[in-house]
Short mmCIF file of C-alpha atoms and ligand atoms in Angstrom, two decimals:
data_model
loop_
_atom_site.label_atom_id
_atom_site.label_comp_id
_atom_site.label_asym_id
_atom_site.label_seq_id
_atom_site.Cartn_x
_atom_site.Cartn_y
_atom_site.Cartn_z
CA UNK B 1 -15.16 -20.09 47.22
CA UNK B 2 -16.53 -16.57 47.58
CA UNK B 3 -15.55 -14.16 50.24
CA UNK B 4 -18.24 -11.93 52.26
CA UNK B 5 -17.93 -9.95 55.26
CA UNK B 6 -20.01 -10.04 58.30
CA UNK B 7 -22.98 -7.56 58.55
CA UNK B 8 -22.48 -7.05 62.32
CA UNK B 9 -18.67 -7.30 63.09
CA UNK B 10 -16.67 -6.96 59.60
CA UNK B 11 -14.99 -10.44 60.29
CA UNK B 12 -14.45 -11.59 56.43
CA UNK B 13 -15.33 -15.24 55.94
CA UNK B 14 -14.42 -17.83 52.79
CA UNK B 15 -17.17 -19.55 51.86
CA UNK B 16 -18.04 -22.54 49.93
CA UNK B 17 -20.64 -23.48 48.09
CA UNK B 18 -23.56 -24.14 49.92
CA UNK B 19 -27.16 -26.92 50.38
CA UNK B 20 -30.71 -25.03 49.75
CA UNK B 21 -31.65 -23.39 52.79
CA UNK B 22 -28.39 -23.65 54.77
CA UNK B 23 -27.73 -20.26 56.36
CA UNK B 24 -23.81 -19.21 57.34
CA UNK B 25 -23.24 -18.01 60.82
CA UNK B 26 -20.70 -15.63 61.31
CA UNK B 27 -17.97 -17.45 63.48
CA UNK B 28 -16.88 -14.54 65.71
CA UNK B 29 -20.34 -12.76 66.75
CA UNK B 30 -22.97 -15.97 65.39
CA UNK B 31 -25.45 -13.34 63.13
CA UNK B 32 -26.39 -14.94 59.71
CA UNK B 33 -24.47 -13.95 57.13
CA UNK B 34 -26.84 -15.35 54.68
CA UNK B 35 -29.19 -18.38 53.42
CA UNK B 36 -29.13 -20.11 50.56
CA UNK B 37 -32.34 -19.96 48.27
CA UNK B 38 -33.85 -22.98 47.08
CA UNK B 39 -34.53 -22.54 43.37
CA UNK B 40 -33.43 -19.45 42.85
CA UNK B 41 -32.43 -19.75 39.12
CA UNK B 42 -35.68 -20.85 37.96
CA UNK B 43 -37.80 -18.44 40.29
CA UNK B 44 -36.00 -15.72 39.22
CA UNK B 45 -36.54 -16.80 35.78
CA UNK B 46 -39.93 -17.23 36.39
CA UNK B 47 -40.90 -13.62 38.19
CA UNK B 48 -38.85 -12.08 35.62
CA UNK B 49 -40.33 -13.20 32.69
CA UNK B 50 -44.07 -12.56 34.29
CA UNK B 51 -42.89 -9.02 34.86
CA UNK B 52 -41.71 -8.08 30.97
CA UNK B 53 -45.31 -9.39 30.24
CA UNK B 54 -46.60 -6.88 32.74
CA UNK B 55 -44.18 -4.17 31.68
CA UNK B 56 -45.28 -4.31 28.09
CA UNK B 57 -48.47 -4.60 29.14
CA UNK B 58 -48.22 -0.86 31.60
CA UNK B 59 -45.90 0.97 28.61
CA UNK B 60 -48.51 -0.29 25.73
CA UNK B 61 -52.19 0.21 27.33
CA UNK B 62 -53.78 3.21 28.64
CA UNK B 63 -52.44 4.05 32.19
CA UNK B 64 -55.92 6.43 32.91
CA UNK B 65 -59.04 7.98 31.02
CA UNK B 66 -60.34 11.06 32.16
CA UNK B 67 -64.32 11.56 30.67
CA UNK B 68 -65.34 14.84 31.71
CA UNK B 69 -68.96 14.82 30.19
CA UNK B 70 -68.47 13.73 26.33
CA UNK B 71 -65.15 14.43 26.09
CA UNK B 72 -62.74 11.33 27.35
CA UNK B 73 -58.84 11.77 27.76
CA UNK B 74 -56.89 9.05 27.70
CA UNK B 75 -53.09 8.77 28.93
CA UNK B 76 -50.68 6.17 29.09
CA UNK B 77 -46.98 5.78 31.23
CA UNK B 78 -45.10 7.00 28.25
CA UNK B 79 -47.38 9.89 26.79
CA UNK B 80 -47.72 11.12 30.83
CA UNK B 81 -44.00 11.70 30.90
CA UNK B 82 -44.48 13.40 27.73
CA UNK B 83 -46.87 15.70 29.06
CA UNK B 84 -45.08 16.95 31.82
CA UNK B 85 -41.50 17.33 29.31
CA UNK B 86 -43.95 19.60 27.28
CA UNK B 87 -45.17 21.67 30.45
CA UNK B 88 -41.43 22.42 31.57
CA UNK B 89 -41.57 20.22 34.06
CA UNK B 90 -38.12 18.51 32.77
CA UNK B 91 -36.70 17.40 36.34
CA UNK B 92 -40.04 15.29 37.27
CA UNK B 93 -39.88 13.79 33.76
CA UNK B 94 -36.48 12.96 33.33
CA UNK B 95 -36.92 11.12 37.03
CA UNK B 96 -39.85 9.61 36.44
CA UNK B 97 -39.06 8.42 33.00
CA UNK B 98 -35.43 6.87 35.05
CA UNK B 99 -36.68 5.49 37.72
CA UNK B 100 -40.10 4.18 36.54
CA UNK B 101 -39.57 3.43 32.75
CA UNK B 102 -35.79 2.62 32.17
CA UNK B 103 -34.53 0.98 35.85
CA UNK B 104 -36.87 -1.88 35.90
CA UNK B 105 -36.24 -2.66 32.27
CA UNK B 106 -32.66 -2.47 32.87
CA UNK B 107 -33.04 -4.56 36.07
CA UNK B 108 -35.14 -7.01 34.35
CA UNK B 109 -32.82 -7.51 31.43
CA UNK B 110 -30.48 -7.80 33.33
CA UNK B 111 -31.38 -10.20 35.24
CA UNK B 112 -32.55 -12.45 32.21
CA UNK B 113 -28.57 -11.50 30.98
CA UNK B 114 -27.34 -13.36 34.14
CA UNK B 115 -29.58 -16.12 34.99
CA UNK B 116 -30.42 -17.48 31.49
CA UNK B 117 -26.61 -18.71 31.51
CA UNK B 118 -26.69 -19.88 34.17
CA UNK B 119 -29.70 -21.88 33.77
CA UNK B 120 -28.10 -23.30 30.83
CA UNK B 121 -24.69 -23.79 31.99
CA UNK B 122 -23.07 -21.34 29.75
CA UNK B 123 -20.84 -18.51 30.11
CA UNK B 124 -21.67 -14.57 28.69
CA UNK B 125 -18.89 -12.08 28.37
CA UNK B 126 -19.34 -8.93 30.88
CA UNK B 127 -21.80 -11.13 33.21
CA UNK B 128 -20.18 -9.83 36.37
CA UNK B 129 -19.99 -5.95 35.29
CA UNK B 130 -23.84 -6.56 34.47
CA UNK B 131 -24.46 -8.45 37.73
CA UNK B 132 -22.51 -5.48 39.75
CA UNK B 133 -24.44 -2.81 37.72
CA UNK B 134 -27.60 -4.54 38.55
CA UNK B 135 -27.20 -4.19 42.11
CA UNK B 136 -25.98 -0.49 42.59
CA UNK B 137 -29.36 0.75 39.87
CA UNK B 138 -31.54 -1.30 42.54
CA UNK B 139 -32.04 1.37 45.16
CA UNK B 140 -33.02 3.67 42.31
CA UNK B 141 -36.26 2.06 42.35
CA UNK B 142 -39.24 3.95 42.47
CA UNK B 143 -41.89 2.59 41.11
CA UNK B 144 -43.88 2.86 44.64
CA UNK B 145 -43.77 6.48 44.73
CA UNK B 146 -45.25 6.61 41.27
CA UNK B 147 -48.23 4.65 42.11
CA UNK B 148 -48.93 6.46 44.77
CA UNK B 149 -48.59 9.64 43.26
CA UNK B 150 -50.69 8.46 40.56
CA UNK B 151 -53.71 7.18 43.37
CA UNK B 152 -53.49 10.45 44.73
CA UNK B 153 -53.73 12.05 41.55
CA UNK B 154 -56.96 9.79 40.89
CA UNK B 155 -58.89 11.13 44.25
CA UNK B 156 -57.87 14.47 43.76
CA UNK B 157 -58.69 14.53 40.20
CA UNK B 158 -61.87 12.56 40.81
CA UNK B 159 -63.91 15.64 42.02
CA UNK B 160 -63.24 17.20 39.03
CA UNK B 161 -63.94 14.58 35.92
CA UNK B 162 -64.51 10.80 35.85
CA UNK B 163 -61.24 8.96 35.90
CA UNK B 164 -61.21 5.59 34.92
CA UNK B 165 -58.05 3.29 35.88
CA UNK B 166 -56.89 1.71 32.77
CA UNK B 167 -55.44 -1.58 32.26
CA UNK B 168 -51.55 -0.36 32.36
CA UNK B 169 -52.44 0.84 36.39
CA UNK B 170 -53.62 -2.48 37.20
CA UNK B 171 -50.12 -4.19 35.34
CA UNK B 172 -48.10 -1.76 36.64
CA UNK B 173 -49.92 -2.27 40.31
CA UNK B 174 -49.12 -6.00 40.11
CA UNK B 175 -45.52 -5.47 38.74
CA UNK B 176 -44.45 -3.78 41.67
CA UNK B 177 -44.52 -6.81 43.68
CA UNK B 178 -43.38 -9.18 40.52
CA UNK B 179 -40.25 -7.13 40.22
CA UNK B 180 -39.59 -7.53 44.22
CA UNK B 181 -40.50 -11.30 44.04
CA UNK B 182 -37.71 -11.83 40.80
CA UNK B 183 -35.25 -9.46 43.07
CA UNK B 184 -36.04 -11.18 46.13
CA UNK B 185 -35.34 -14.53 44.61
CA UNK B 186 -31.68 -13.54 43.60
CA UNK B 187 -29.19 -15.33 45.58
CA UNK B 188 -26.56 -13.41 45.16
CA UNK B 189 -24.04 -16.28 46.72
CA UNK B 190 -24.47 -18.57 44.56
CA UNK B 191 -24.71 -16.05 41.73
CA UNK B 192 -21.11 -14.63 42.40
CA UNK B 193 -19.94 -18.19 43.04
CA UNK B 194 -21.07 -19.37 39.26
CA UNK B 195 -19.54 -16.29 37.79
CA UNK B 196 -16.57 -16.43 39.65
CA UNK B 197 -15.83 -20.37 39.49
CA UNK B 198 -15.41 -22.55 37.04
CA UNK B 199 -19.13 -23.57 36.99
ZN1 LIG C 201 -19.74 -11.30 62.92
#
């Protein structure tokens, strides 16, 4: 049994555990208090593990090459944060570095922390501090805002030398989604219910 409050009218509701796909209706105003997900251990699983492989692949390979005549400069996610450290520019690299390079690795571990037990049926100590952590760093997001910055950055730059997208632009492109595909799969009902009952 797990207790949640209603978006709309604050009415608190017990509920039990619940089939794939059955939504709870608030019983005072009717608005959907949530659904259940089908699968949603082994698709979380699943988009989580496909992001690490993309994450290793964006902090590894070279994020852009710049080839202005003979001379070619190449940069990566890691050495870019370094660059801008080095220029003074602490703030933007400390943020950067937090919300690009550290939160998704945090949420992705994470997430592996909580939903490997349960996949297997067993139980982890601290699973519920990790699970509550895991939801207050998600906001802190912002791997959009770097991409973006970084295809502006491209155009701009572009009039000036040749820049050539490397491979860790593409993985980090693609893990944008993969991370909100493993955090959309997350029921968190059935999550708290595991951690909180007896399993
Ligand atoms: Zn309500």
């Amino acid at each position: 049994m797990h207790q949640i409050a209603c978006h709309e009218c604050d009415l608190i509701h017990d509920i039990p555990s619940m089939p794939n796909r059955a939504a709870a209706v608030c019983v005072r105003c009717g608005c959907v208090l949530f659904r259940a997900k089908t699968d949603s251990i082994d698709r979380t699983l699943a988009w989580t593990f496909a992001g690490l492989v993309l994450y290793a692949v964006a902090v590894s390979f070279p994020f852009l090459a710049m080839k202005n005549g003979p001379i070619a400069n190449e940069t990566g996610l890691l050495t870019g944060i370094e660059f801008l450290y080095r220029q003074g520019i602490i703030p933007l690299a400390a943020l950067v570095l937090l919300t690009c390079v550290l939160i998704p690795l945090i949420q992705m571990l994470g997430l592996l922390y909580i939903f490997i037990p349960l996949k297997l049926n067993f139980r982890v100590k601290y699973a519920i501090p990790v699970f509550r952590l895991f939801k207050h760093i998600k906001p802190w997001s912002m791997m959009e805002i770097y991409m973006l910055g970084i295809l502006v950055s491209i155009v701009k730059l572009g009039k000036m030398a040749t820049i050539v997208p490397g491979l860790a632009v593409i993985a980090f492109g693609i893990l944008i989604f993969v991370l909100n595909f493993a955090l959309s799969a997350v029921d968190e009902h059935m999550v708290w219910e595991k951690l909180e009952g007896d399993l």
